Amino acid sequence: MDILIELELALHKYEVRQNMEEVARLIHPNFREIGVSGKSYDFDSTIAMMKAEKPSPGYIHAQEFEVFELQPLVYLVLYKTVWVSYSKKVSNYSKRSSIWTLTDDLWQMTYHQGTTCQEFTLLKTHVPARAEVTEAV
């Protein structure tokens, strides 16, 4: 299910997160999230947070994707992330999980959780589209 990995990665991009039409297409209206802090979010609070975001001096590196079918048209996506600044400083290691559901011919995220985890070795770093650079870390 490469499409689900592509959609996860799209939601990491500032440009996508600022396009509310695209966000509404990718996130289900009944969306729920449990953040790294343990705080819960719904669709409206998530949209409000995205609208308030500012461009950041780095990007989210994601790796080790696993996709599992939970039932027909419902999939669980598991992966690890770390924040990488453009100066190559890494922080905020986490394990993430998302549930995606096919609704009216659209894949939409219905649930997401991020949990802090121990540091791990970065397998590769992909700099967002504006730089288009792939390199080994």
mmCIF file with all atom_site columns, N, CA, C and O in Angstrom, residues 102-132:
data_model
loop_
_atom_site.group_PDB
_atom_site.id
_atom_site.type_symbol
_atom_site.label_atom_id
_atom_site.label_alt_id
_atom_site.label_comp_id
_atom_site.label_asym_id
_atom_site.label_entity_id
_atom_site.label_seq_id
_atom_site.pdbx_PDB_ins_code
_atom_site.Cartn_x
_atom_site.Cartn_y
_atom_site.Cartn_z
_atom_site.occupancy
_atom_site.B_iso_or_equiv
_atom_site.pdbx_formal_charge
_atom_site.auth_seq_id
_atom_site.auth_comp_id
_atom_site.auth_asym_id
_atom_site.auth_atom_id
_atom_site.pdbx_PDB_model_num
ATOM 1   N N  . LEU A 1 102 ? -10.634 3.786  3.451  1.00 0.00 ? 102 LEU A N  1
ATOM 2   C CA . LEU A 1 102 ? -11.082 4.202  2.123  1.00 0.00 ? 102 LEU A CA 1
ATOM 3   C C  . LEU A 1 102 ? -12.551 4.598  2.224  1.00 0.00 ? 102 LEU A C  1
ATOM 4   O O  . LEU A 1 102 ? -13.410 3.777  2.544  1.00 0.00 ? 102 LEU A O  1
ATOM 5   N N  . THR A 1 103 ? -12.810 5.885  1.991  1.00 0.00 ? 103 THR A N  1
ATOM 6   C CA . THR A 1 103 ? -14.160 6.434  2.098  1.00 0.00 ? 103 THR A CA 1
ATOM 7   C C  . THR A 1 103 ? -14.499 7.176  0.809  1.00 0.00 ? 103 THR A C  1
ATOM 8   O O  . THR A 1 103 ? -13.799 8.124  0.450  1.00 0.00 ? 103 THR A O  1
ATOM 9   N N  . ASP A 1 104 ? -15.542 6.765  0.124  1.00 0.00 ? 104 ASP A N  1
ATOM 10  C CA . ASP A 1 104 ? -15.949 7.439  -1.123 1.00 0.00 ? 104 ASP A CA 1
ATOM 11  C C  . ASP A 1 104 ? -14.773 7.630  -2.074 1.00 0.00 ? 104 ASP A C  1
ATOM 12  O O  . ASP A 1 104 ? -14.526 8.720  -2.595 1.00 0.00 ? 104 ASP A O  1
ATOM 13  N N  . ASP A 1 105 ? -14.015 6.578  -2.297 1.00 0.00 ? 105 ASP A N  1
ATOM 14  C CA . ASP A 1 105 ? -12.862 6.566  -3.200 1.00 0.00 ? 105 ASP A CA 1
ATOM 15  C C  . ASP A 1 105 ? -11.705 7.446  -2.743 1.00 0.00 ? 105 ASP A C  1
ATOM 16  O O  . ASP A 1 105 ? -10.806 7.750  -3.523 1.00 0.00 ? 105 ASP A O  1
ATOM 17  N N  . LEU A 1 106 ? -11.693 7.875  -1.482 1.00 0.00 ? 106 LEU A N  1
ATOM 18  C CA . LEU A 1 106 ? -10.589 8.655  -0.927 1.00 0.00 ? 106 LEU A CA 1
ATOM 19  C C  . LEU A 1 106 ? -10.030 7.951  0.292  1.00 0.00 ? 106 LEU A C  1
ATOM 20  O O  . LEU A 1 106 ? -10.782 7.512  1.165  1.00 0.00 ? 106 LEU A O  1
ATOM 21  N N  . TRP A 1 107 ? -8.708  7.861  0.370  1.00 0.00 ? 107 TRP A N  1
ATOM 22  C CA . TRP A 1 107 ? -8.079  7.382  1.585  1.00 0.00 ? 107 TRP A CA 1
ATOM 23  C C  . TRP A 1 107 ? -8.031  8.535  2.569  1.00 0.00 ? 107 TRP A C  1
ATOM 24  O O  . TRP A 1 107 ? -7.567  9.620  2.223  1.00 0.00 ? 107 TRP A O  1
ATOM 25  N N  . GLN A 1 108 ? -8.545  8.299  3.763  1.00 0.00 ? 108 GLN A N  1
ATOM 26  C CA . GLN A 1 108 ? -8.538  9.335  4.800  1.00 0.00 ? 108 GLN A CA 1
ATOM 27  C C  . GLN A 1 108 ? -8.010  8.755  6.104  1.00 0.00 ? 108 GLN A C  1
ATOM 28  O O  . GLN A 1 108 ? -8.334  7.635  6.497  1.00 0.00 ? 108 GLN A O  1
ATOM 29  N N  . MET A 1 109 ? -7.188  9.578  6.778  1.00 0.00 ? 109 MET A N  1
ATOM 30  C CA . MET A 1 109 ? -6.658  9.188  8.072  1.00 0.00 ? 109 MET A CA 1
ATOM 31  C C  . MET A 1 109 ? -7.769  9.363  9.102  1.00 0.00 ? 109 MET A C  1
ATOM 32  O O  . MET A 1 109 ? -8.363  10.433 9.202  1.00 0.00 ? 109 MET A O  1
ATOM 33  N N  . THR A 1 110 ? -8.046  8.293  9.861  1.00 0.00 ? 110 THR A N  1
ATOM 34  C CA . THR A 1 110 ? -9.093  8.368  10.880 1.00 0.00 ? 110 THR A CA 1
ATOM 35  C C  . THR A 1 110 ? -8.517  8.422  12.293 1.00 0.00 ? 110 THR A C  1
ATOM 36  O O  . THR A 1 110 ? -9.197  8.844  13.224 1.00 0.00 ? 110 THR A O  1
ATOM 37  N N  . TYR A 1 111 ? -7.246  7.988  12.438 1.00 0.00 ? 111 TYR A N  1
ATOM 38  C CA . TYR A 1 111 ? -6.619  7.969  13.756 1.00 0.00 ? 111 TYR A CA 1
ATOM 39  C C  . TYR A 1 111 ? -5.107  8.105  13.591 1.00 0.00 ? 111 TYR A C  1
ATOM 40  O O  . TYR A 1 111 ? -4.529  7.581  12.629 1.00 0.00 ? 111 TYR A O  1
ATOM 41  N N  . HIS A 1 112 ? -4.483  8.789  14.541 1.00 0.00 ? 112 HIS A N  1
ATOM 42  C CA . HIS A 1 112 ? -3.025  8.909  14.540 1.00 0.00 ? 112 HIS A CA 1
ATOM 43  C C  . HIS A 1 112 ? -2.521  8.997  15.972 1.00 0.00 ? 112 HIS A C  1
ATOM 44  O O  . HIS A 1 112 ? -3.169  9.600  16.821 1.00 0.00 ? 112 HIS A O  1
ATOM 45  N N  . GLN A 1 113 ? -1.369  8.374  16.216 1.00 0.00 ? 113 GLN A N  1
ATOM 46  C CA . GLN A 1 113 ? -0.729  8.479  17.523 1.00 0.00 ? 113 GLN A CA 1
ATOM 47  C C  . GLN A 1 113 ? 0.773   8.531  17.328 1.00 0.00 ? 113 GLN A C  1
ATOM 48  O O  . GLN A 1 113 ? 1.338   7.798  16.516 1.00 0.00 ? 113 GLN A O  1
ATOM 49  N N  . GLY A 1 114 ? 1.414   9.412  18.082 1.00 0.00 ? 114 GLY A N  1
ATOM 50  C CA . GLY A 1 114 ? 2.868   9.492  18.115 1.00 0.00 ? 114 GLY A CA 1
ATOM 51  C C  . GLY A 1 114 ? 3.332   9.226  19.530 1.00 0.00 ? 114 GLY A C  1
ATOM 52  O O  . GLY A 1 114 ? 2.757   9.742  20.484 1.00 0.00 ? 114 GLY A O  1
ATOM 53  N N  . THR A 1 115 ? 4.368   8.391  19.670 1.00 0.00 ? 115 THR A N  1
ATOM 54  C CA . THR A 1 115 ? 4.899   8.044  20.981 1.00 0.00 ? 115 THR A CA 1
ATOM 55  C C  . THR A 1 115 ? 6.413   8.230  20.963 1.00 0.00 ? 115 THR A C  1
ATOM 56  O O  . THR A 1 115 ? 7.086   7.717  20.065 1.00 0.00 ? 115 THR A O  1
ATOM 57  N N  . THR A 1 116 ? 6.924   8.967  21.933 1.00 0.00 ? 116 THR A N  1
ATOM 58  C CA . THR A 1 116 ? 8.369   9.151  22.035 1.00 0.00 ? 116 THR A CA 1
ATOM 59  C C  . THR A 1 116 ? 9.052   7.802  22.162 1.00 0.00 ? 116 THR A C  1
ATOM 60  O O  . THR A 1 116 ? 8.544   6.904  22.832 1.00 0.00 ? 116 THR A O  1
ATOM 61  N N  . CYS A 1 117 ? 10.204  7.660  21.512 1.00 0.00 ? 117 CYS A N  1
ATOM 62  C CA . CYS A 1 117 ? 10.948  6.408  21.595 1.00 0.00 ? 117 CYS A CA 1
ATOM 63  C C  . CYS A 1 117 ? 12.448  6.697  21.725 1.00 0.00 ? 117 CYS A C  1
ATOM 64  O O  . CYS A 1 117 ? 12.868  7.858  21.614 1.00 0.00 ? 117 CYS A O  1
ATOM 65  N N  . GLN A 1 118 ? 13.202  5.640  21.947 1.00 0.00 ? 118 GLN A N  1
ATOM 66  C CA . GLN A 1 118 ? 14.647  5.772  22.040 1.00 0.00 ? 118 GLN A CA 1
ATOM 67  C C  . GLN A 1 118 ? 15.223  6.159  20.677 1.00 0.00 ? 118 GLN A C  1
ATOM 68  O O  . GLN A 1 118 ? 14.611  5.896  19.636 1.00 0.00 ? 118 GLN A O  1
ATOM 69  N N  . GLU A 1 119 ? 16.413  6.740  20.704 1.00 0.00 ? 119 GLU A N  1
ATOM 70  C CA . GLU A 1 119 ? 17.093  7.092  19.462 1.00 0.00 ? 119 GLU A CA 1
ATOM 71  C C  . GLU A 1 119 ? 17.312  5.844  18.621 1.00 0.00 ? 119 GLU A C  1
ATOM 72  O O  . GLU A 1 119 ? 17.459  4.742  19.147 1.00 0.00 ? 119 GLU A O  1
ATOM 73  N N  . PHE A 1 120 ? 17.320  6.018  17.315 1.00 0.00 ? 120 PHE A N  1
ATOM 74  C CA . PHE A 1 120 ? 17.569  4.926  16.382 1.00 0.00 ? 120 PHE A CA 1
ATOM 75  C C  . PHE A 1 120 ? 18.450  5.449  15.259 1.00 0.00 ? 120 PHE A C  1
ATOM 76  O O  . PHE A 1 120 ? 18.598  6.655  15.074 1.00 0.00 ? 120 PHE A O  1
ATOM 77  N N  . THR A 1 121 ? 19.037  4.528  14.522 1.00 0.00 ? 121 THR A N  1
ATOM 78  C CA . THR A 1 121 ? 19.898  4.887  13.410 1.00 0.00 ? 121 THR A CA 1
ATOM 79  C C  . THR A 1 121 ? 19.047  5.289  12.220 1.00 0.00 ? 121 THR A C  1
ATOM 80  O O  . THR A 1 121 ? 18.134  4.549  11.825 1.00 0.00 ? 121 THR A O  1
ATOM 81  N N  . LEU A 1 122 ? 19.329  6.444  11.654 1.00 0.00 ? 122 LEU A N  1
ATOM 82  C CA . LEU A 1 122 ? 18.613  6.880  10.460 1.00 0.00 ? 122 LEU A CA 1
ATOM 83  C C  . LEU A 1 122 ? 19.114  6.077  9.272  1.00 0.00 ? 122 LEU A C  1
ATOM 84  O O  . LEU A 1 122 ? 20.317  5.968  9.048  1.00 0.00 ? 122 LEU A O  1
ATOM 85  N N  . LEU A 1 123 ? 18.175  5.497  8.537  1.00 0.00 ? 123 LEU A N  1
ATOM 86  C CA . LEU A 1 123 ? 18.540  4.664  7.398  1.00 0.00 ? 123 LEU A CA 1
ATOM 87  C C  . LEU A 1 123 ? 18.876  5.500  6.176  1.00 0.00 ? 123 LEU A C  1
ATOM 88  O O  . LEU A 1 123 ? 19.744  5.173  5.399  1.00 0.00 ? 123 LEU A O  1
ATOM 89  N N  . LYS A 1 124 ? 18.145  6.595  5.980  1.00 0.00 ? 124 LYS A N  1
ATOM 90  C CA . LYS A 1 124 ? 18.421  7.546  4.913  1.00 0.00 ? 124 LYS A CA 1
ATOM 91  C C  . LYS A 1 124 ? 17.657  8.813  5.243  1.00 0.00 ? 124 LYS A C  1
ATOM 92  O O  . LYS A 1 124 ? 16.716  8.789  6.038  1.00 0.00 ? 124 LYS A O  1
ATOM 93  N N  . THR A 1 125 ? 18.033  9.911  4.657  1.00 0.00 ? 125 THR A N  1
ATOM 94  C CA . THR A 1 125 ? 17.360  11.171 4.906  1.00 0.00 ? 125 THR A CA 1
ATOM 95  C C  . THR A 1 125 ? 16.819  11.700 3.598  1.00 0.00 ? 125 THR A C  1
ATOM 96  O O  . THR A 1 125 ? 17.547  11.754 2.604  1.00 0.00 ? 125 THR A O  1
ATOM 97  N N  . HIS A 1 126 ? 15.570  12.052 3.585  1.00 0.00 ? 126 HIS A N  1
ATOM 98  C CA . HIS A 1 126 ? 14.985  12.673 2.404  1.00 0.00 ? 126 HIS A CA 1
ATOM 99  C C  . HIS A 1 126 ? 14.613  14.102 2.761  1.00 0.00 ? 126 HIS A C  1
ATOM 100 O O  . HIS A 1 126 ? 13.770  14.336 3.611  1.00 0.00 ? 126 HIS A O  1
ATOM 101 N N  . VAL A 1 127 ? 15.250  15.030 2.101  1.00 0.00 ? 127 VAL A N  1
ATOM 102 C CA . VAL A 1 127 ? 14.945  16.439 2.317  1.00 0.00 ? 127 VAL A CA 1
ATOM 103 C C  . VAL A 1 127 ? 13.696  16.753 1.514  1.00 0.00 ? 127 VAL A C  1
ATOM 104 O O  . VAL A 1 127 ? 13.538  16.279 0.389  1.00 0.00 ? 127 VAL A O  1
ATOM 105 N N  . PRO A 1 128 ? 12.773  17.545 2.051  1.00 0.00 ? 128 PRO A N  1
ATOM 106 C CA . PRO A 1 128 ? 11.536  17.855 1.354  1.00 0.00 ? 128 PRO A CA 1
ATOM 107 C C  . PRO A 1 128 ? 11.754  18.393 -0.056 1.00 0.00 ? 128 PRO A C  1
ATOM 108 O O  . PRO A 1 128 ? 12.844  18.853 -0.404 1.00 0.00 ? 128 PRO A O  1
ATOM 109 N N  . ALA A 1 129 ? 10.693  18.370 -0.841 1.00 0.00 ? 129 ALA A N  1
ATOM 110 C CA . ALA A 1 129 ? 10.737  18.672 -2.266 1.00 0.00 ? 129 ALA A CA 1
ATOM 111 C C  . ALA A 1 129 ? 11.487  19.955 -2.621 1.00 0.00 ? 129 ALA A C  1
ATOM 112 O O  . ALA A 1 129 ? 12.103  20.031 -3.658 1.00 0.00 ? 129 ALA A O  1
ATOM 113 N N  . ARG A 1 130 ? 11.457  20.951 -1.763 1.00 0.00 ? 130 ARG A N  1
ATOM 114 C CA . ARG A 1 130 ? 12.107  22.208 -2.126 1.00 0.00 ? 130 ARG A CA 1
ATOM 115 C C  . ARG A 1 130 ? 13.614  22.055 -2.323 1.00 0.00 ? 130 ARG A C  1
ATOM 116 O O  . ARG A 1 130 ? 14.232  22.816 -3.025 1.00 0.00 ? 130 ARG A O  1
ATOM 117 N N  . ALA A 1 131 ? 14.207  21.033 -1.723 1.00 0.00 ? 131 ALA A N  1
ATOM 118 C CA . ALA A 1 131 ? 15.646  20.825 -1.870 1.00 0.00 ? 131 ALA A CA 1
ATOM 119 C C  . ALA A 1 131 ? 15.955  19.627 -2.768 1.00 0.00 ? 131 ALA A C  1
ATOM 120 O O  . ALA A 1 131 ? 16.988  19.573 -3.396 1.00 0.00 ? 131 ALA A O  1
ATOM 121 N N  . GLU A 1 132 ? 15.044  18.642 -2.824 1.00 0.00 ? 132 GLU A N  1
ATOM 122 C CA . GLU A 1 132 ? 15.198  17.452 -3.646 1.00 0.00 ? 132 GLU A CA 1
ATOM 123 C C  . GLU A 1 132 ? 16.570  16.816 -3.533 1.00 0.00 ? 132 GLU A C  1
ATOM 124 O O  . GLU A 1 132 ? 17.274  16.633 -4.505 1.00 0.00 ? 132 GLU A O  1
#
